Structures are given as structure tokens and as C-alpha cells.
GROMACS .gro file of C-alpha atoms in nm:
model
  195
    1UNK     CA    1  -2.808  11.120  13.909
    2UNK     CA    2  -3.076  10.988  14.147
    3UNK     CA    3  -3.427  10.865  13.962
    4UNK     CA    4  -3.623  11.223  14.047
    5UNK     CA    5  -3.401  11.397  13.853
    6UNK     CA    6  -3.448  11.204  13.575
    7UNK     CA    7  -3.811  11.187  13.619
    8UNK     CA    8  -3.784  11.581  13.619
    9UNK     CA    9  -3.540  11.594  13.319
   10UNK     CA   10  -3.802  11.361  13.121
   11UNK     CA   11  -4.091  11.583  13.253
   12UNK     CA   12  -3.911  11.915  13.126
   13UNK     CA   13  -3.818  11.775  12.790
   14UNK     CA   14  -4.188  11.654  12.722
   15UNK     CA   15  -4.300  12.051  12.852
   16UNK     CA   16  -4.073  12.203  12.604
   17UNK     CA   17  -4.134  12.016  12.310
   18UNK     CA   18  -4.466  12.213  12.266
   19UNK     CA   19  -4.588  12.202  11.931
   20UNK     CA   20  -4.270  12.124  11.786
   21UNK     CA   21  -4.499  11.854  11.559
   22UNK     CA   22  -4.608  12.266  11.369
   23UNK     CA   23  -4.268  12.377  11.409
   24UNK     CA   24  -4.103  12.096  11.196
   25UNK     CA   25  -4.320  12.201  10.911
   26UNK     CA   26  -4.067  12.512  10.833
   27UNK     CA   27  -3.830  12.209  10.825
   28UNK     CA   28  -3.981  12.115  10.476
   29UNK     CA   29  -3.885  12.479  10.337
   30UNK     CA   30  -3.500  12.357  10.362
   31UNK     CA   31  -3.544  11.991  10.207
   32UNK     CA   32  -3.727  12.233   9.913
   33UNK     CA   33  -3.464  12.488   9.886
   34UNK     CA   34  -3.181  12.178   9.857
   35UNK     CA   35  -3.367  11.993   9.581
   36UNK     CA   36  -3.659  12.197   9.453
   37UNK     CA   37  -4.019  12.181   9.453
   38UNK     CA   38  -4.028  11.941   9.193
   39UNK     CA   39  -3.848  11.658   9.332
   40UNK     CA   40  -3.936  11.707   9.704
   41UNK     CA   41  -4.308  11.717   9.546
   42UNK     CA   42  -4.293  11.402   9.385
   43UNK     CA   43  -4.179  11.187   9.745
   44UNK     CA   44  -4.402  11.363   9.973
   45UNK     CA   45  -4.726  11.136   9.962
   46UNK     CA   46  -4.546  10.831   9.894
   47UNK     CA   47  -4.344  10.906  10.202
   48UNK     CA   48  -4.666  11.009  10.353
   49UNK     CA   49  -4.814  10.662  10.324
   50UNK     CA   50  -4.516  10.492  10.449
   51UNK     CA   51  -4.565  10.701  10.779
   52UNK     CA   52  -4.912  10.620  10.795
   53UNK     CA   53  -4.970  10.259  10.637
   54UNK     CA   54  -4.639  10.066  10.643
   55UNK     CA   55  -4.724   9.832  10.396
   56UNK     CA   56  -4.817   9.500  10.389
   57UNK     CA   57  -4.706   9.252  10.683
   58UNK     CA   58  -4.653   8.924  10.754
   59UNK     CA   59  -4.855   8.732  11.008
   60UNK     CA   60  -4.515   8.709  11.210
   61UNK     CA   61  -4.445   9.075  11.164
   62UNK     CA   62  -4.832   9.171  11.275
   63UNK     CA   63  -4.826   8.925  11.617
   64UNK     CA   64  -4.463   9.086  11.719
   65UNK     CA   65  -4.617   9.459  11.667
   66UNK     CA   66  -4.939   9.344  11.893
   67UNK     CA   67  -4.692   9.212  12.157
   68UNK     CA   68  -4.473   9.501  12.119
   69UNK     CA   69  -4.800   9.758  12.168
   70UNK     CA   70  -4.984   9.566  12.433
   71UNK     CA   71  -4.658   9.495  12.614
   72UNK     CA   72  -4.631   9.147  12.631
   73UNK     CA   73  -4.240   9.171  12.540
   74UNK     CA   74  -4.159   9.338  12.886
   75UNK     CA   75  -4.410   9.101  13.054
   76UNK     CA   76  -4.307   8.861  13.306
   77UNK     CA   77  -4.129   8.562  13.144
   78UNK     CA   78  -4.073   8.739  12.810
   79UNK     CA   79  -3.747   8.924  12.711
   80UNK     CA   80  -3.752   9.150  13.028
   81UNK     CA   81  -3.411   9.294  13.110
   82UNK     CA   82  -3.382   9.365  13.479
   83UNK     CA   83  -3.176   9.662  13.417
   84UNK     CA   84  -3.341   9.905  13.161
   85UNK     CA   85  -3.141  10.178  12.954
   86UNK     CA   86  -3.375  10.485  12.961
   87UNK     CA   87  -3.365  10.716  12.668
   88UNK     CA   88  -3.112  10.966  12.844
   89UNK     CA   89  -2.877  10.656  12.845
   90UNK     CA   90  -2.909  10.617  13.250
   91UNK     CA   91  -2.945  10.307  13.377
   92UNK     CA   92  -3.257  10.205  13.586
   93UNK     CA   93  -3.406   9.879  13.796
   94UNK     CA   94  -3.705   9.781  13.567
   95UNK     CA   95  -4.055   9.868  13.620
   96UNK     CA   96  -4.004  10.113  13.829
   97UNK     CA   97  -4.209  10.462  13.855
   98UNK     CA   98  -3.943  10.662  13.744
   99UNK     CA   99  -3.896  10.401  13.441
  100UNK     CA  100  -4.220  10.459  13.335
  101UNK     CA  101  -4.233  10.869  13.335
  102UNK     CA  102  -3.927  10.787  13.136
  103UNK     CA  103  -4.116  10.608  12.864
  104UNK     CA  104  -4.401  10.843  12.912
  105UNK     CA  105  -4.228  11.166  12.810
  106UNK     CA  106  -4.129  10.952  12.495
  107UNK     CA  107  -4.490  10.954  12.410
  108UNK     CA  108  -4.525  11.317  12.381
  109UNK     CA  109  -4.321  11.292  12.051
  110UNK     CA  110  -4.569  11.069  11.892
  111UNK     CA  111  -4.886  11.308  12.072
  112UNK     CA  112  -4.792  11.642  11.984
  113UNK     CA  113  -4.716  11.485  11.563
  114UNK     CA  114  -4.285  11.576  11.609
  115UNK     CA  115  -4.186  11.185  11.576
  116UNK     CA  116  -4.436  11.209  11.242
  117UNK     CA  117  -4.275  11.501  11.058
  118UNK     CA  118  -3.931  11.316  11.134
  119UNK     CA  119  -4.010  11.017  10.977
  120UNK     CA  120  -4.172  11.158  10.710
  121UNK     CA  121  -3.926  11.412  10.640
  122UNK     CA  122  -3.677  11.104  10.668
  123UNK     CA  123  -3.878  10.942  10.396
  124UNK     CA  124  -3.811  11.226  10.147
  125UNK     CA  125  -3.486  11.249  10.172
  126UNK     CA  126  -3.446  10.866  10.137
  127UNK     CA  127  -3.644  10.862   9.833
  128UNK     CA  128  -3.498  11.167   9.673
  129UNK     CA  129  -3.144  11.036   9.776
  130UNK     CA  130  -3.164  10.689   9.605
  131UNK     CA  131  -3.358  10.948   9.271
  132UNK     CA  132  -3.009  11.126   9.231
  133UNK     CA  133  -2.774  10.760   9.292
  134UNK     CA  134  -3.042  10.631   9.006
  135UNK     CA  135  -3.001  10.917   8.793
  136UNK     CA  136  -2.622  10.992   8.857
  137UNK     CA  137  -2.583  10.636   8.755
  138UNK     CA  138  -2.692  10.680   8.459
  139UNK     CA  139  -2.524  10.970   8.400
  140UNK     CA  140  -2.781  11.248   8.478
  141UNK     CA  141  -2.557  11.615   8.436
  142UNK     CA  142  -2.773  11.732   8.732
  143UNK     CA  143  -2.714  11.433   8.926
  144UNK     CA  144  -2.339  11.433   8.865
  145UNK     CA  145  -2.275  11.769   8.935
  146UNK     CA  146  -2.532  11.790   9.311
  147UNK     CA  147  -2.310  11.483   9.363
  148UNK     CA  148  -1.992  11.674   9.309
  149UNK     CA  149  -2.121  12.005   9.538
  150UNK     CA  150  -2.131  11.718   9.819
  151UNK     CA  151  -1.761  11.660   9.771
  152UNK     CA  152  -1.742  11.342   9.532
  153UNK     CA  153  -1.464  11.314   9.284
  154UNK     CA  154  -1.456  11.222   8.930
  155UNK     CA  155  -1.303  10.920   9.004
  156UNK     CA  156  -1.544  10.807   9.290
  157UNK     CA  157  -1.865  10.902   9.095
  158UNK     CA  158  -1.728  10.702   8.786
  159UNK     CA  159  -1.713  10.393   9.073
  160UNK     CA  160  -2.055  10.446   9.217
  161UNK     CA  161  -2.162  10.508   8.830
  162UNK     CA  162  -2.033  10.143   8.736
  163UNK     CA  163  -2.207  10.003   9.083
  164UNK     CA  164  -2.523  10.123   9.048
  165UNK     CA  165  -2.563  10.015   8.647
  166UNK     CA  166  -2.423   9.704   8.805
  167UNK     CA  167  -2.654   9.645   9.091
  168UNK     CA  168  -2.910   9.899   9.087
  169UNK     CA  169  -2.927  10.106   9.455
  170UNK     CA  170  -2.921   9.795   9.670
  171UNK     CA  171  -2.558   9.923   9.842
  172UNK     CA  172  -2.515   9.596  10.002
  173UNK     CA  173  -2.406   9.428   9.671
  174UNK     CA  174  -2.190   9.719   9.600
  175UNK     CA  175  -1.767   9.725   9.640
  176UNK     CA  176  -1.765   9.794   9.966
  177UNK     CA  177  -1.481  10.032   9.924
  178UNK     CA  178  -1.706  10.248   9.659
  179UNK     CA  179  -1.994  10.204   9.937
  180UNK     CA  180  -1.831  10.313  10.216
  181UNK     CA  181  -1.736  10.638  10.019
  182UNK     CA  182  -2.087  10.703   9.825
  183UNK     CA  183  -2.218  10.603  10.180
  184UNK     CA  184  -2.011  10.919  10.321
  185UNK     CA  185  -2.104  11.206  10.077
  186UNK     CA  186  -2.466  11.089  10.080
  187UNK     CA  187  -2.473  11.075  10.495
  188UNK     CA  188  -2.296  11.397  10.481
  189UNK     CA  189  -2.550  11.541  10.236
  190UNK     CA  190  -2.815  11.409  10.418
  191UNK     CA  191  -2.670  11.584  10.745
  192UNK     CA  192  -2.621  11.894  10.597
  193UNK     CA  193  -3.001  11.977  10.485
  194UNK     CA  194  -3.102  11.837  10.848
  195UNK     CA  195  -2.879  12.072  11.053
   0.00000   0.00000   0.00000
């Protein structure tokens, strides 16, 4: 497709998005209706801050987030590709003025609060996610059986049961066999209350 169509494509996806930032509000109304007010209730400012304030960082971590926002990593002699993928998986020379309506129509997402509410809404379901592993683990009825509606068996939440009393939620230390299929039902899950 030739760069003005792109540039048009980006153009008409930043138009439409709106005030999708309000829209993704209703969103919350599902994550409530899957795991009650309760439990949603208890995430939502802690997931809030991690939106907001991500924590504390290392000196390392804050120069590589200056570079990153003052663009000194696409600046001459840095890591500049000379072939850019744009976010509609195109490929592009680098720098030009298509390029950068490309990376402007990203910004909309951030401007009109829609990239927010994802990652916030993200947050939650992490956090109430690695609440039911925790409590199935330790053998929490309610856990057990909202891990069962997802389509676990006896047999694997026995396995993720033994893991997690094991090694806590850090998956990585896990079987990977019994990761790879708690991994599944909770991705699955996780899909389901997002679409």
C-alpha cells in the first residue's frame, strides 16, 4: 500500500477512536459481573497507582525512560533501524513524514485516556487472577470451583495446587507442564471477560 494510505488509515483510526478513553468505563461493569464487586473493589486503586506511579526505579531504568521520551534512542548514532515496522505492521524508510503521522495517531490512545483504562483494567485482572491461583492453592471452595467453570480438571488443579504451596505464584519455578496448562485456562479466562 503506498505511504498516503497509510497516513490516511492512521488518520481515520485516531478520528474514530473518539472518546473511547469514557467508553471503556462500561468495560469495568463486565470485570464486576465475572468476579464481584468485592474483589474487583479491592485491585482497583492498587492497579490505579501502578498506571499512574510505576514504582520505584533504578537510576538505569530512569536515564533509559528519559532517552526513550526525548528520543535519543531513534537519534542519529543510537539504535536507529533504517527500516521501521509501523503499528499496522507495514514496513517504512525511517523518519519519514508518513512514519511520523504513524506514531502520531498512536498518541491519540494515550490523549483521549483509552491506553489508561487498558492498562488499568489489565492491572485488575492480573491482581485478581494471581488472588484466585493464591486462594485455589490453598484450597479456597470458591477458588476451586471459578477454576473449574474455566475448564480445569481435578487432576490439573490438584497440580497447580501442589505448585503454588510449592512456589508461591512465581509460574516460572513451576513444572512447566502444570504451567503451560494453568497458563491456558487462566489466558483463556482472562480472554473471555475481555471479549
Amino acid at each position: 500500500a503506498p505511504d498516503w494510505f497509510r497516513t490516511a488509515t492512521s488518520y481515520g483510526a485516531s478520528v474514530q477512536l473518539g472518546n473511547s478513553g469514557a467508553y471503556a468505563i462500561a468495560d469495568y461493569a463486565q470485570l464486576v459481573h465475572e468476579f464481584g464487586v468485592t474483589k474487583v473493589a479491592k485491585h482497583f486503586i492498587g492497579a490505579m497507582s501502578n498506571v499512574v506511579n510505576p514504582g520505584n526505579m533504578t537510576k538505569a531504568q530512569a536515564e533509559t525512560l528519559r532517552d526513550v521520551m526525548s528520543g535519543q534512542l531513534i537519534a542519529e548514532g543510537r539504535v536507529r533501524p533504517y527500516v521501521t515496522h509501523l503499528e499496522d505492521n507495514w514496513t517504512g524508510p525511517a523518519g519519514s513524514i508518513h512514519e511520523l503521522a504513524q506514531y502520531g495517531g498512536q498518541y491519540v490512545r494515550f490523549l483521549n485516556g483509552s491506553e489508561f483504562m487498558r492498562r488499568h483494567q489489565i492491572n485488575i485482572l492480573a491482581g485478581i487472577m494471581d488472588d484466585l491461583v493464591t486462594q485455589a492453592g490453598a484450597g479456597n471452595a470458591k477458588a476451586v470451583k471459578y477454576f473449574k467453570s474455566v475448564g480445569m480438571s481435578d487432576a490439573d488443579l490438584l497440580a497447580m495446587q501442589q505448585q503454588v504451596q510449592k512456589h508461591g505464584t512465581l509460574m516460572d519455578n513451576w513444572d512447566a507442564t502444570v504451567r503451560a496448562r494453568s497458563m491456558n485456562a487462566i489466558t483463556s479466562a482472562g480472554d473471555n471477560v475481555v471479549m
